Structure formats: C-alpha cells, structure tokens
mmCIF file of C-alpha atoms and ligand atoms in Angstrom:
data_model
loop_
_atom_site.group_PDB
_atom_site.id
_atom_site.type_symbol
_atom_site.label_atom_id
_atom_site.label_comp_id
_atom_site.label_asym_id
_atom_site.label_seq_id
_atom_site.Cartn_x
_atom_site.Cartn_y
_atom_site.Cartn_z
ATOM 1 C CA UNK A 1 13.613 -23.145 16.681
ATOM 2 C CA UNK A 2 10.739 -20.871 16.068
ATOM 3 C CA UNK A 3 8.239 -23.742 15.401
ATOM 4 C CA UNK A 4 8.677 -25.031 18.875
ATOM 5 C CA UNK A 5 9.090 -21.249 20.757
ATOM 6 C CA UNK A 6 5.757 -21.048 22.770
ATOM 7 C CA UNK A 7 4.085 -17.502 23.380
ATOM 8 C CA UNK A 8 5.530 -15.557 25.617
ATOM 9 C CA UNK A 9 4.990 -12.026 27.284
ATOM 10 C CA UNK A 10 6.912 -9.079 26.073
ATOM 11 C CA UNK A 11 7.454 -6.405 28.707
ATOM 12 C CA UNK A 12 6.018 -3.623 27.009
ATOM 13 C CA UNK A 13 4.037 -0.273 27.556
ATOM 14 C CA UNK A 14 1.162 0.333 27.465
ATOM 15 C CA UNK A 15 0.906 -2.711 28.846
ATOM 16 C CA UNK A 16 2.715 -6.440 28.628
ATOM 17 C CA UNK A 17 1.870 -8.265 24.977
ATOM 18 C CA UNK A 18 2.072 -12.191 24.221
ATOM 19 C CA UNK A 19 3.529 -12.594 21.360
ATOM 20 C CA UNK A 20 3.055 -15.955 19.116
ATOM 21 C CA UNK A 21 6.953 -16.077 17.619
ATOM 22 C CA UNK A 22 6.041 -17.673 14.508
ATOM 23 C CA UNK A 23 3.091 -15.052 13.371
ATOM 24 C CA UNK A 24 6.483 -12.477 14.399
ATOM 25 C CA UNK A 25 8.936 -10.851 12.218
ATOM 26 C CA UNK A 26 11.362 -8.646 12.908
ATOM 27 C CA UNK A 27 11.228 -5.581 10.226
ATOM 28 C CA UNK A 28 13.818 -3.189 10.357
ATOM 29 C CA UNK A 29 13.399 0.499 8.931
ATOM 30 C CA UNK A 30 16.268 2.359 6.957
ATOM 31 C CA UNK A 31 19.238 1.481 8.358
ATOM 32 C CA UNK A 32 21.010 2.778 5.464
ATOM 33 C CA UNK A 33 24.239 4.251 5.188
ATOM 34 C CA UNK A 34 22.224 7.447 3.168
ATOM 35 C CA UNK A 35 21.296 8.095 6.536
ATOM 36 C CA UNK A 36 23.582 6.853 8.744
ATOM 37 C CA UNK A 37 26.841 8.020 7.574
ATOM 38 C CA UNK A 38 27.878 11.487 6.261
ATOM 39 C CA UNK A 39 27.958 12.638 3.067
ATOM 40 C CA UNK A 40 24.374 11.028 2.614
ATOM 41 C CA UNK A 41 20.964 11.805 2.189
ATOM 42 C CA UNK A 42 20.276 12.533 5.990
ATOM 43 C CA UNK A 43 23.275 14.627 6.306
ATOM 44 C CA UNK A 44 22.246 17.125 3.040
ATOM 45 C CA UNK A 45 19.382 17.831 5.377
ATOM 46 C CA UNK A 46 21.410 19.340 7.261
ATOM 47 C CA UNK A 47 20.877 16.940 10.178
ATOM 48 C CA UNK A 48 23.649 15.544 12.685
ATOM 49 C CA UNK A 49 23.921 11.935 11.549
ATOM 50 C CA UNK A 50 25.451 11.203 14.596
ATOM 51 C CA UNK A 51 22.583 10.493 16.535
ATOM 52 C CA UNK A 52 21.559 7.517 14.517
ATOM 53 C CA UNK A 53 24.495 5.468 15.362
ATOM 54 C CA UNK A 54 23.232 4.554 19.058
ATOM 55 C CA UNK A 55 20.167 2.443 17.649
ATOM 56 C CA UNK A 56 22.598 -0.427 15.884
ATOM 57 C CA UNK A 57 23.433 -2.065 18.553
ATOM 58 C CA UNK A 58 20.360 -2.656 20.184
ATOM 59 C CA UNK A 59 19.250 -3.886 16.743
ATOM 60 C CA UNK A 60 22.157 -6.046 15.798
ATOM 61 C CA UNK A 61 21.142 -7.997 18.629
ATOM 62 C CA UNK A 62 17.453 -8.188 18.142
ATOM 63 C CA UNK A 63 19.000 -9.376 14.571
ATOM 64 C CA UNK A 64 21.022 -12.486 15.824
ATOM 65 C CA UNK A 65 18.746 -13.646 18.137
ATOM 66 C CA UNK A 66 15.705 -13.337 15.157
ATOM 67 C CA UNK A 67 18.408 -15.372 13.169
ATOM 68 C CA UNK A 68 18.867 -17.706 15.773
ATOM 69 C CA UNK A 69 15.664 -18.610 16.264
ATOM 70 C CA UNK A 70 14.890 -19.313 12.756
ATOM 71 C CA UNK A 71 12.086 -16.115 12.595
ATOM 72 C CA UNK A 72 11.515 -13.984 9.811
ATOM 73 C CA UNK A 73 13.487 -11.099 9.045
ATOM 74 C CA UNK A 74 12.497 -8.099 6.594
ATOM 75 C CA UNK A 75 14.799 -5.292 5.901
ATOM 76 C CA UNK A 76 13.521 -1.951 4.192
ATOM 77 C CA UNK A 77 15.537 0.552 2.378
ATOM 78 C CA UNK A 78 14.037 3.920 1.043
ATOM 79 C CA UNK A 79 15.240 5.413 -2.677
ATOM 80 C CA UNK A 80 14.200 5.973 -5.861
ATOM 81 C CA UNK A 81 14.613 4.091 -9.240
ATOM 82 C CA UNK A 82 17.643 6.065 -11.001
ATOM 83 C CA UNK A 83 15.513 7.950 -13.359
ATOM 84 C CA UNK A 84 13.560 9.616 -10.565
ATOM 85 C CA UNK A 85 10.385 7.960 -12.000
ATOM 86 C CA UNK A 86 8.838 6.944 -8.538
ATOM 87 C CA UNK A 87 10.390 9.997 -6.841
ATOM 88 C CA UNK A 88 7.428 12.591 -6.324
ATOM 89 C CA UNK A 89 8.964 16.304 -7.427
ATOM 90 C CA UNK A 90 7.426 17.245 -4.302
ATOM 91 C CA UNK A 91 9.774 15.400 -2.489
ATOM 92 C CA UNK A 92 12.999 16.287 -4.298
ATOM 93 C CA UNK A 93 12.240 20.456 -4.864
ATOM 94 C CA UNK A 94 11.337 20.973 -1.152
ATOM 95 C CA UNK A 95 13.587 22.428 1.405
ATOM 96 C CA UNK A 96 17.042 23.436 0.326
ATOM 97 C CA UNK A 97 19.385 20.607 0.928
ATOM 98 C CA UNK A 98 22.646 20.326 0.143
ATOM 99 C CA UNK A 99 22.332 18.107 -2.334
ATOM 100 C CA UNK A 100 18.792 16.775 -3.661
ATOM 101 C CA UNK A 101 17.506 13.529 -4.369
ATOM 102 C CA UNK A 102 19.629 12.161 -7.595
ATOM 103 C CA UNK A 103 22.570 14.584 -7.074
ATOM 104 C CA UNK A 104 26.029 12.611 -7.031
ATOM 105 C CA UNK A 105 27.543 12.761 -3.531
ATOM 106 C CA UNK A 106 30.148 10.780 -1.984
ATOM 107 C CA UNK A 107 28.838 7.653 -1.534
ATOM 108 C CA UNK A 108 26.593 8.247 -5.257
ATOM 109 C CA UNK A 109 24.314 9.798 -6.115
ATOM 110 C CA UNK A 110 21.784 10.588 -3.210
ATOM 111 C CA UNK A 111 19.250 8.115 -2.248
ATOM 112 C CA UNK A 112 18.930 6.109 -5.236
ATOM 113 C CA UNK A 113 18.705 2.174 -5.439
ATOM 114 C CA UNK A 114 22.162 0.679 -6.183
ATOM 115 C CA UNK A 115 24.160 3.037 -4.824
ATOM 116 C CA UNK A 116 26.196 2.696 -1.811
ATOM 117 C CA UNK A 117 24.571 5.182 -0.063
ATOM 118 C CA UNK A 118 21.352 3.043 -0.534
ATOM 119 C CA UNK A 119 23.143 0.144 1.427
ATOM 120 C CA UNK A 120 22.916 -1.094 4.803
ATOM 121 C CA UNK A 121 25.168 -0.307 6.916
ATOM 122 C CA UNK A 122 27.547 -3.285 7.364
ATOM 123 C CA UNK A 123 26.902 -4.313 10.756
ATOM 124 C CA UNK A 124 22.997 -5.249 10.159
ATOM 125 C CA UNK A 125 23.770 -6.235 6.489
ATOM 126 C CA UNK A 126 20.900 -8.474 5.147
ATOM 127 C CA UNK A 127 21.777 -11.988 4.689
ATOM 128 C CA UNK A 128 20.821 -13.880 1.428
ATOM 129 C CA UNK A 129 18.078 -15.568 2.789
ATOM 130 C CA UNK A 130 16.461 -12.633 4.281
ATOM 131 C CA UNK A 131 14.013 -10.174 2.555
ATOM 132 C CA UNK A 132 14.695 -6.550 1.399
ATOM 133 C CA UNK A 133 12.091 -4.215 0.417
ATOM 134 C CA UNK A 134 12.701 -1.557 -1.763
ATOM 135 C CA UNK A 135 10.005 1.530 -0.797
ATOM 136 C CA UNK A 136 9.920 4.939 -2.477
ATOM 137 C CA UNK A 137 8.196 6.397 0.360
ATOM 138 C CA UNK A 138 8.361 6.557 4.415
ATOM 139 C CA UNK A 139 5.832 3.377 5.047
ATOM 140 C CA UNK A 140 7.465 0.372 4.285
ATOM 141 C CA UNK A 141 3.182 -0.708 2.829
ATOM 142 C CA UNK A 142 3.074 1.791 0.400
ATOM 143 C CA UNK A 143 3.651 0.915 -3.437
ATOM 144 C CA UNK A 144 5.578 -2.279 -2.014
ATOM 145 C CA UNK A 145 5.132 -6.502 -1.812
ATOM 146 C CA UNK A 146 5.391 -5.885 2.031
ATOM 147 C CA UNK A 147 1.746 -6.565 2.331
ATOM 148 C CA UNK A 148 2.007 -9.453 0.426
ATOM 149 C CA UNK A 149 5.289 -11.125 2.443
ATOM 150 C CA UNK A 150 3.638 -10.774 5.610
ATOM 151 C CA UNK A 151 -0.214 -12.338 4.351
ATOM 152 C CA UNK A 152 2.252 -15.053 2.870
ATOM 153 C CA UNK A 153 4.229 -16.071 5.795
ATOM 154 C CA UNK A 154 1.372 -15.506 8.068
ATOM 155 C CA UNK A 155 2.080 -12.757 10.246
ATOM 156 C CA UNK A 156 0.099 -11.448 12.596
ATOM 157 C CA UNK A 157 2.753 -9.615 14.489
ATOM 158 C CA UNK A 158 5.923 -7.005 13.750
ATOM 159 C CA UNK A 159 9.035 -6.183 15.959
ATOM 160 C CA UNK A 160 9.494 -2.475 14.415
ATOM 161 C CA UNK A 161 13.350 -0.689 14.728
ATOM 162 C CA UNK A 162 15.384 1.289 12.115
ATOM 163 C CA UNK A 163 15.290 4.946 12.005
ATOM 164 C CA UNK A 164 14.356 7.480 11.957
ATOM 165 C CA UNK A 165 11.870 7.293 15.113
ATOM 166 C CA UNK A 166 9.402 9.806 14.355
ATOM 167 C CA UNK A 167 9.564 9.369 10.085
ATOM 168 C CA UNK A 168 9.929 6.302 8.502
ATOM 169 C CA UNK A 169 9.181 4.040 11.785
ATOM 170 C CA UNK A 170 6.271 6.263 12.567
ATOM 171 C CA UNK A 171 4.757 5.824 9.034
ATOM 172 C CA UNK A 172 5.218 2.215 8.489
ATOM 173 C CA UNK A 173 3.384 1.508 12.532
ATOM 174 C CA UNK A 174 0.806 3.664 11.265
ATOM 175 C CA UNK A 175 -0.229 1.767 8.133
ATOM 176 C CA UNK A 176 0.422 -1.515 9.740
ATOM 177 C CA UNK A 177 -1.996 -0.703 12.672
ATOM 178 C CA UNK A 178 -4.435 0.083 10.059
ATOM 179 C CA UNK A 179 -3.572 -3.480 8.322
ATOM 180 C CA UNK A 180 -4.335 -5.010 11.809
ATOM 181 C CA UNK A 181 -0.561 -5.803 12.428
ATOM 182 C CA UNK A 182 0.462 -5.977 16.275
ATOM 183 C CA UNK A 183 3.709 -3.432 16.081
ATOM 184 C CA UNK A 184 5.999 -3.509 19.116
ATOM 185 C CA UNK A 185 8.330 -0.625 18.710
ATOM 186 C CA UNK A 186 11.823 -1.406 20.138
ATOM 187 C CA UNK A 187 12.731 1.794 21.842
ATOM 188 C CA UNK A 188 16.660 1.125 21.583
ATOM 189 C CA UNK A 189 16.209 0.072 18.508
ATOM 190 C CA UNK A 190 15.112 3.241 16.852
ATOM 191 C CA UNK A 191 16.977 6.768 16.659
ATOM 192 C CA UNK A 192 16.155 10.483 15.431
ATOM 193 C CA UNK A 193 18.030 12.999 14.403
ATOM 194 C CA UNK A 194 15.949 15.142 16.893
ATOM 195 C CA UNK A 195 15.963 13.176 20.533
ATOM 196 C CA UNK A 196 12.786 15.162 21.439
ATOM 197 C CA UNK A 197 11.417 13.712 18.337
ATOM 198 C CA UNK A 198 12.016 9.948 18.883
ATOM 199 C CA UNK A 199 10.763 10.498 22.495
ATOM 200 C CA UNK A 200 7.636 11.552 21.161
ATOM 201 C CA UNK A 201 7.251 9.044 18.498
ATOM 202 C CA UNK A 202 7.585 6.753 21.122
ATOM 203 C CA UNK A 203 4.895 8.392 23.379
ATOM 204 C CA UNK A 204 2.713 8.859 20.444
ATOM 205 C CA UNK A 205 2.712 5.187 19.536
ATOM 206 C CA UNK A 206 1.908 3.692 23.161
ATOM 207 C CA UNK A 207 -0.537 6.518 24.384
ATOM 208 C CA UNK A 208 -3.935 6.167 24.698
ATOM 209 C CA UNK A 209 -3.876 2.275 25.783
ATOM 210 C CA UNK A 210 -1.548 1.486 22.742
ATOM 211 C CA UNK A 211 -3.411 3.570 19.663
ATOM 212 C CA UNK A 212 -0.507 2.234 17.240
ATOM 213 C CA UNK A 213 1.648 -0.071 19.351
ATOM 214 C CA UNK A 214 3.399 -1.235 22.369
ATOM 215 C CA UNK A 215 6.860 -0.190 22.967
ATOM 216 C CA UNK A 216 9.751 -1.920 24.517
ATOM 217 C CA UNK A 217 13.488 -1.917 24.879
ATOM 218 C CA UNK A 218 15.662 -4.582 22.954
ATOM 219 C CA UNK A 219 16.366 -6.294 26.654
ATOM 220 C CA UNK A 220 12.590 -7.272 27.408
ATOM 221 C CA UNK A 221 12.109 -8.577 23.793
ATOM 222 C CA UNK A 222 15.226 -10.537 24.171
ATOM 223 C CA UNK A 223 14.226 -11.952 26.905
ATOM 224 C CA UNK A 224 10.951 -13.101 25.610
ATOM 225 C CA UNK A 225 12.269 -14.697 23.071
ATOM 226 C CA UNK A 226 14.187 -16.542 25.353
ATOM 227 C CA UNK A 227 11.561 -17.891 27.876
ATOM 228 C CA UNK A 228 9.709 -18.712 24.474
ATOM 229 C CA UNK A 229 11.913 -21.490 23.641
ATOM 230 C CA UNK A 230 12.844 -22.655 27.530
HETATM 231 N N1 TIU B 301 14.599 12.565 7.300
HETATM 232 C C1 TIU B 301 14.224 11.611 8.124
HETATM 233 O O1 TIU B 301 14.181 11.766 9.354
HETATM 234 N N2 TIU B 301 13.890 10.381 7.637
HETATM 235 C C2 TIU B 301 13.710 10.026 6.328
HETATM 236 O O2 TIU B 301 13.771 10.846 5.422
HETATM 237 N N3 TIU B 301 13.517 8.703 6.078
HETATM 238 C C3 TIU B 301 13.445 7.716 7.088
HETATM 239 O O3 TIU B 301 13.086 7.988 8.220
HETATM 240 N N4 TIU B 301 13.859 6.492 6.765
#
C-alpha cells in the first residue's frame, strides 16, 4: 500500500523526478463525455472528437494502479451551474458554435452540471470514494476546494492527464506550478483535438529545465510505482 511504497524515480523529461507516492495524487482533467463523445460541447466547436479517445487507455491504467495502491485520486469536470450564474457571457457569446453553453443537445443541455454530457466517460468513471471537482473554468484551482484537498491530504506532488493537452491540462499545470505543486504530465495520458497542439503543450511544459513540469508516458510512471512498493 501507499504508506509502505518508498520513493522512486519517474523516467521523465526534462530530466528523471523522485516521487514520494504518498505526497502523489493522480488528478485527471475533463474526461467528460461533453468532450469526448459527439453531440457534446467539444464537438459544437466544431472539433473532431475523435482524437480524444486515444488518451483513455493510457489513463485507465494509471487509474487502477493509483487504486491499487491505495493513492489519492481527484477527478475534475468543467460546466456551469444550470442557471449560467458562474458561466462568464464571455465564454458562452464567443465563437459561433453549434450550440452554446446551456443549449439542449443530445446528451442535455451543453456543458452544464448534471447532465450526461457533464459525466465521465464510463471507462474512468469515479468511484465513490474518490473526489470530483466541479470547476467553471479551465484550471482545476480556480473558484474550486482543489486547493484545499490537496493542503489537506498533504500533497506535494500531481500525476496530471485528461484532456485537452494544450487547454484545460495546460491551465491547471500552470496554476499548480505557481502553488509549488510538482506536475508530471503523462504524455499518453492527455489528447487534443489539434495533435500539433498537444505536442506543444507537452514541449511547453518540460522546456527550459522543466518551467511547469516533467513529462512522461503512462509506462515509466507505471513502472515507478511499481519499484516503489518492491
Ligand atoms: N476546447 C478545449 O480544447 N477544451 C476545453 O474547452 N476544455 C478542456 O480542455 N477541458
């Protein structure tokens, strides 16, 4: 269990990181069917939603062996309260989606808390005892108890995945570098709609000697977590 796991070195880039597993969670962005699955937020966008789906595996298995090893897992969904009240009207006028913000669509209405589209997608559904935030914007910090869970538990450290790459993932490593969180960005275990995109997330995240993270594929953190408790 994750009392007992020792420190152990993630394979990463910029360069390795030891990780103490019990200052760890594993957060993981979005992975909502409103922007996994057509007919939902991502889609009105006009984006192919397609290119998500590659990032759930990687994850799902990040997500059992988190489970296994007794360590703390956070889920994050983004939408808005159903009367739009933490919804910025600069966020639902822009563009010209399909469908905005609040419109019904075929999974409800579009983006808004207790509507299927809001869900997780079955696959990584949260389990009772795990904790879902609720966040109106792209950082999981902002108007949220994330802050708050983490100074509770005592973490020090955050296994990032979820989509999309270069958004929502980007956003929430940038304000928990500035909170002094250790982010390690799972590279499998995030998407884009745009591939050039998450490939630049990435990049942007590890570059100059790790300016908002480290980054490594689902295999080397499995594997760390594995020599942790051997
Ligand atoms: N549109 C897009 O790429 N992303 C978002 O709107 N939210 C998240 O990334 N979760």
């Amino acid at each position: 269990m994750l009392n007992s796991a020792k420190p152990s070195v993630v394979s990463a880039e910029p360069e390795p990181i030891t990780l103490d597993w019990p200052a760890t969670a594993l957060l993981i962005i979005d992975m909502q069917r409103d922007f996994m699955e057509p007919g939902g937020f991502g889609e009105t966008l006009g984006n192919d939603v397609s290119q998500l789906a590659r990032a759930v595996k990687p994850i799902g298995a990040v997500l059992t062996a988190a489970r296994d090893s007794g360590m703390l897992v956070i889920h994050t969904r983004e939408g808005h309260l159903p009367d739009l009240s933490d919804a910025p009207p600069a966020k639902i006028e822009r563009g010209t989606p399909s469908l905005r913000i609040g419109d019904p669509g075929p999974m409800g209405r579009i983006l808004i808390r207790g509507e299927a589209g809001h869900d997780i997608v079955p696959e990584l559904y949260p389990l009772d005892s795990e904790i879902v935030i609720d966040k109106p914007g792209k950082g999981a910090f902002y108007a949220t108890e994330l802050g708050e869970v983490l100074e509770k538990y005592g973490i020090e450290n955050l296994l990032v995945c979820g989509v999309t790459t270069e958004v929502c993932v980007n956003t929430t490593v940038r304000e928990a570098n500035d909170r002094g969180y250790r982010c390690v960005v799972i590279s499998d275990g995030c998407a884009s709609y745009f591939p050039e995109f998450h490939e630049m997330g990435l990049k942007m995240i590890k570059a100059q000697g790790g300016i908002f993270g480290w980054v490594a594929d689902s295999a080397a953190v499995l594997e760390a977590m594995r020599v942790s408790t051997t």
